[in-house]
Amino acid sequence: MQREADLASHTAEGPSRRDFIVIAAQAFAGVGAALALWPFIHQMNPDASTQALASTEVDLSPVKEGQAITVVWRGKPVFIRNRTPEEIKKAAEVKISELSDTSARNDDLPEKAPATDLNRTKKGHENWLVLVGICTHLGCIPKGQSLSDSRGDFGGWFCPCHGSHYDTAGRIRKGPAPRNLEVPPYAFMSDTKIKIG
Amino acid sequence: MATHESTYRPTSSIGKWMDARLPVARMMHAQFVDFPTPRNINYLWTTGGLLSFFLGVQIVTGIVLAMHFAPTAADAFNSVEHIRRDVNYGWLMRNLHAVGASMFFLAVYIHIGRGLYYGSYKAPREVLWIIGVVILLLMMATAFMGYSLPWGQMSFWAVTVITNLFSSVDSIIPGLGTRIVQWLWGGYSVSGTTLTRFYSLHYLLPFVIAGAVGLHIWALHVAGQNNPTGLEIKTASDSVPMTPYAVMKDGFALAVFVLLFAWFVFYVPDYLGHPDNYVEANPLSTPPHIVPEWYFLPYYAILRAIPNKLLGVIAMFSSILLLVFIPWLDTSRVRSAKYRPVYKWFFWLFIISVVALGYLGSKPPEGAYVLWARIFTVYYFLHFLVIMPIVGVTENPLPLPRSIAESVLGKSGQPVGVGAPAAPERR
Ligand code: HEM
Ligand code: FES
C-alpha cells in the first residue's frame, strides 16, 4: 500500500521510474517492429534476376537513315531513330528557353545538363537518337516509330493517350507530360553497335 | 449496441446448452431479428443488404476462378479463356464475377448517394460513415487489381497508367516517385511479377473488406439506422423489428436487383467491359483509347481535367478522401435533405455533375469535353467545400415531424392517406 501511494505521488509530481520504463519499452518495441517490417517491404523491389537483365546489345547496321526501331530493355521499349540531317537541324535550332523541361534527362549526364540536342545524343553519333519509349505523363507508348504514324506537331513522337507532343530530340513540347523522354545509359561498342544499360 | 428487450428463447436442449456457453445465436437474434428498425425506411435502405450479398458473390465466385486461373504473364490471358470455354460452368463463374463487380459498385454508389441525401453521416454516425469510405477505397483497390488479372490490353495499360500516377511524387521529391512505382511493379515496367503480386492482394483484400463490413455494421447497430426523416427512434412506435419487416423488404429488393444482374450475366456479359481486353497484353503497343471500367470514369475525368500531372493526381485522390470530412463540412442542424429546400437542389446538381463526369471520362480529352470536365470538377469540389458549409447555415429548414411515427401515421395515429381502417376484403 505504502509503495503504491509513493508511486501515485510520484506520477503527480513528474515522471516516475515506471513511466520511463514503459516509454523505453514501447520505443524499443516500436523500433523493432519497424525493422522487422523492412524485409516485407523490400521483397517487392526489383529482384536480383530482374536487375541482372539490365543490359541489351543492339546492332544498328540495318537501320537506314530516317528509319527507327524499337528494342526492349528492362522490359521497356527503347526507341532508336537514325535521324535525317533535317531532323537534326530542326532539333539543334531550338533554344533552351523554348523548352518546358530544360534538363537533358540523359542518364549518362548530370541532372543539371541542359536539354540541347548534343546532350541528348552521343558525340560523333549525333544522327542516332536513343530514348526510352515511354511517355513521361502516365506511361503510354508514343506513336512515331513507324513512318505511317502521326508524329505530332513537332515531328518527333505523339502520345495519343492524353495528347503529348515530342520533338525530333524527344523533348516534350506540348501536352501534359512533364519531362523529356528519358535517354537511357548506353555506349557505342563500335560504329554500328550499342550496349544499353 | 442499441438496447432492447431480447425475445430470444432457446427451445431445444442443444440451443440451451450452447446459449450458456457461446451465445452466438442470442447475439444474431438481437442484432438481426428483434433489432429495432425505423418503421419508415424506404427501398434505398435495402442497398446495405445488396452489398453484403454481392461481397458474398464475389468471394464465392472468386474462389472458384482461383482454382483455374494461372497468375503469370505467359498464362493468365489463356487461363481466363480456358475458364470461359473449357471449365464446367466456368463461363458462368467468370460472368458472375466480372458483372458482379459492376453490380457491387452500382449498389455502393446508390448506398452512398442515400447517405448523402438523408445526412446519414451526421452525428452520431461519423465513424460509421468513415468506415464506409474505407470500404469504398478497399473495393476500388480490389477491383483495380482484379481487372489486371485477365491480362488483356486494357488490363495492362490500366495498370501502367494508374501505377504511374505515383511517379508524380517525383515533382516533389525527385526520384522518390520512380522508386515507389518500381517497388509496386517489382521491376522497371509492368510485368508478370506485377500480375502475380496483384493476384495475391486481390485474393486478400475482399476478406479485409469483410472485416471492415463487420465494423461498419457494428457501428450501425450502436447508432441505429437513419431514415428519411432523419429523426432518431424515440419510442417503440417509431420502430418495427428487423425480422420480418426490413428483411422481407431487403429480400424483395434483392430479387429485383438480381434480375438485372442475371440479365447482364446471361444476355450481355461483356457489355460493361471493353473489347480491347480480349486482346492479350502487349507491352510494346498502347491501345488508342485507354478507358477504365465505368465505375472509375468520374475520377478519371477529374484526373484528366487538370493539365498539371501532380495536381491532377492530387485532385483525383482528394475527390474521394474529401468524403471523410463531410460530417464536419455539413453545418446544417437538420439531417435529411427532405426538409432542406435549398440544399436539395444542390444535391441533385452534385449528382448530375458526377454522372456528367462519368460520361466525360469515357470521351477523349479534347476540346469541349475538357472544358466541361473542368466545370463539373470545379462543382464537385465547390459542393463539399463551399456549398455544404454555407447552405447549412443560411438555409431555413422545413418544420420536422415530431417523431418517425407521426411522419407515417399523421397526428391522429391513423396511417397517412388512408381514411378508414382497411375494410375486410370482399370477393
Ligand atoms: C470485393 C470483392 C471483389 C471484387 C470487387 C472483384 C473484382 C474483380 C474484377 C473487376 C475482375 C476482372 C474481371 C474481368 O473483367 O475479367 C476480377 C477477376 C478475378 N478475381 Fe476478383 N473480385 C473480388 C473478389 C475476389 C476474390 C475473393 C477472389 C479469390 C478468392 C477473386 C479472384 C479473381 C480471379 C481469379 C480473377 C481473374 C479471372 C477473371 O478475370 O475472370 N476475386 N475480380
Ligand atoms: S501517357 Fe502520354 S500523354 Fe498521358
PDB file of C-alpha atoms and ligand atoms in Angstrom, chain B residues 55 58-59 62-63 65-66 69 80 83 94 97-98 101 104-105 139 142-143 146-147 149-150 199 202-203 206-207 209 277 293 295, ligand 1:
ATOM      1  CA  LEU B  55     -19.498  -9.286 -51.396  1.00  0.00           C
ATOM      2  CA  GLN B  58     -17.507 -12.021 -55.375  1.00  0.00           C
ATOM      3  CA  ILE B  59     -15.843 -14.164 -52.735  1.00  0.00           C
ATOM      4  CA  GLY B  62     -13.598 -15.630 -56.944  1.00  0.00           C
ATOM      5  CA  ILE B  63     -12.539 -18.712 -55.018  1.00  0.00           C
ATOM      6  CA  LEU B  65     -11.999 -18.784 -60.510  1.00  0.00           C
ATOM      7  CA  ALA B  66      -8.827 -19.013 -58.434  1.00  0.00           C
ATOM      8  CA  PHE B  69      -6.613 -19.213 -63.010  1.00  0.00           C
ATOM      9  CA  VAL B  80      -9.237 -16.917 -68.443  1.00  0.00           C
ATOM     10  CA  ILE B  83     -12.202 -20.828 -67.799  1.00  0.00           C
ATOM     11  CA  ARG B  94     -16.459 -15.732 -64.854  1.00  0.00           C
ATOM     12  CA  HIS B  97     -17.582 -12.370 -61.099  1.00  0.00           C
ATOM     13  CA  ALA B  98     -16.966  -9.770 -63.803  1.00  0.00           C
ATOM     14  CA  ALA B 101     -18.062  -6.290 -59.641  1.00  0.00           C
ATOM     15  CA  PHE B 104     -21.344  -4.174 -56.440  1.00  0.00           C
ATOM     16  CA  PHE B 105     -20.280  -0.676 -57.481  1.00  0.00           C
ATOM     17  CA  MET B 139     -13.297  -2.001 -53.108  1.00  0.00           C
ATOM     18  CA  THR B 142      -9.637  -4.766 -55.176  1.00  0.00           C
ATOM     19  CA  ALA B 143     -11.454  -4.103 -58.442  1.00  0.00           C
ATOM     20  CA  GLY B 146      -8.833  -7.816 -60.263  1.00  0.00           C
ATOM     21  CA  TYR B 147      -9.101  -6.051 -63.612  1.00  0.00           C
ATOM     22  CA  LEU B 149      -5.745 -10.386 -63.877  1.00  0.00           C
ATOM     23  CA  PRO B 150      -7.195 -11.320 -67.315  1.00  0.00           C
ATOM     24  CA  TYR B 199      -3.300 -11.581 -57.666  1.00  0.00           C
ATOM     25  CA  HIS B 202      -6.766  -9.372 -54.995  1.00  0.00           C
ATOM     26  CA  TYR B 203      -7.372 -12.564 -53.070  1.00  0.00           C
ATOM     27  CA  PRO B 206     -12.053  -8.948 -50.085  1.00  0.00           C
ATOM     28  CA  PHE B 207     -11.524 -10.545 -46.685  1.00  0.00           C
ATOM     29  CA  ILE B 209     -13.422  -5.720 -46.759  1.00  0.00           C
ATOM     30  CA  ASN B 277      -9.421  -6.640 -73.079  1.00  0.00           C
ATOM     31  CA  GLU B 293     -14.176   0.408 -66.114  1.00  0.00           C
ATOM     32  CA  TYR B 295     -17.224   2.806 -62.113  1.00  0.00           C
TER      33      TYR B 295
HETATM   34  C1  HEM C   1     -14.542  -7.225 -53.291  1.00  0.00           C
HETATM   35  C2  HEM C   1     -14.630  -8.293 -53.977  1.00  0.00           C
HETATM   36  C3  HEM C   1     -14.103  -8.471 -55.381  1.00  0.00           C
HETATM   37  C4  HEM C   1     -14.150  -7.611 -56.450  1.00  0.00           C
HETATM   38  C5  HEM C   1     -14.773  -6.191 -56.493  1.00  0.00           C
HETATM   39  C6  HEM C   1     -13.503  -8.281 -57.569  1.00  0.00           C
HETATM   40  C7  HEM C   1     -13.344  -7.733 -58.831  1.00  0.00           C
HETATM   41  C8  HEM C   1     -12.759  -8.375 -59.913  1.00  0.00           C
HETATM   42  C9  HEM C   1     -12.690  -7.864 -61.249  1.00  0.00           C
HETATM   43  C10 HEM C   1     -13.220  -6.496 -61.708  1.00  0.00           C
HETATM   44  C11 HEM C   1     -12.075  -8.795 -62.028  1.00  0.00           C
HETATM   45  C12 HEM C   1     -11.818  -8.713 -63.534  1.00  0.00           C
HETATM   46  C13 HEM C   1     -12.945  -9.402 -64.255  1.00  0.00           C
HETATM   47  C14 HEM C   1     -12.757  -9.316 -65.737  1.00  0.00           C
HETATM   48  O1  HEM C   1     -13.057  -8.273 -66.326  1.00  0.00           O
HETATM   49  O2  HEM C   1     -12.299 -10.309 -66.297  1.00  0.00           O
HETATM   50  C15 HEM C   1     -11.699  -9.899 -61.190  1.00  0.00           C
HETATM   51  C16 HEM C   1     -11.033 -11.038 -61.623  1.00  0.00           C
HETATM   52  C17 HEM C   1     -10.656 -12.090 -60.811  1.00  0.00           C
HETATM   53  N1  HEM C   1     -10.924 -12.213 -59.452  1.00  0.00           N
HETATM   54 FE1  HEM C   1     -11.991 -10.906 -58.305  1.00  0.00          FE
HETATM   55  N2  HEM C   1     -13.063  -9.517 -57.159  1.00  0.00           N
HETATM   56  C18 HEM C   1     -13.405  -9.676 -55.828  1.00  0.00           C
HETATM   57  C19 HEM C   1     -13.142 -10.783 -55.046  1.00  0.00           C
HETATM   58  C20 HEM C   1     -12.350 -11.882 -55.428  1.00  0.00           C
HETATM   59  C21 HEM C   1     -11.944 -12.963 -54.565  1.00  0.00           C
HETATM   60  C22 HEM C   1     -12.294 -13.088 -53.092  1.00  0.00           C
HETATM   61  C23 HEM C   1     -11.176 -13.828 -55.326  1.00  0.00           C
HETATM   62  C24 HEM C   1     -10.465 -15.111 -54.949  1.00  0.00           C
HETATM   63  C25 HEM C   1     -10.730 -15.814 -53.938  1.00  0.00           C
HETATM   64  C26 HEM C   1     -11.126 -13.312 -56.667  1.00  0.00           C
HETATM   65  C27 HEM C   1     -10.459 -13.919 -57.732  1.00  0.00           C
HETATM   66  C28 HEM C   1     -10.396 -13.425 -59.025  1.00  0.00           C
HETATM   67  C29 HEM C   1      -9.744 -14.092 -60.141  1.00  0.00           C
HETATM   68  C30 HEM C   1      -9.016 -15.448 -60.102  1.00  0.00           C
HETATM   69  C31 HEM C   1      -9.903 -13.244 -61.257  1.00  0.00           C
HETATM   70  C32 HEM C   1      -9.363 -13.495 -62.704  1.00  0.00           C
HETATM   71  C33 HEM C   1     -10.350 -14.180 -63.586  1.00  0.00           C
HETATM   72  C34 HEM C   1     -11.169 -13.200 -64.432  1.00  0.00           C
HETATM   73  O3  HEM C   1     -10.652 -12.198 -64.862  1.00  0.00           O
HETATM   74  O4  HEM C   1     -12.333 -13.504 -64.660  1.00  0.00           O
HETATM   75  N3  HEM C   1     -11.830 -12.111 -56.692  1.00  0.00           N
HETATM   76  N4  HEM C   1     -12.137  -9.619 -59.895  1.00  0.00           N
END
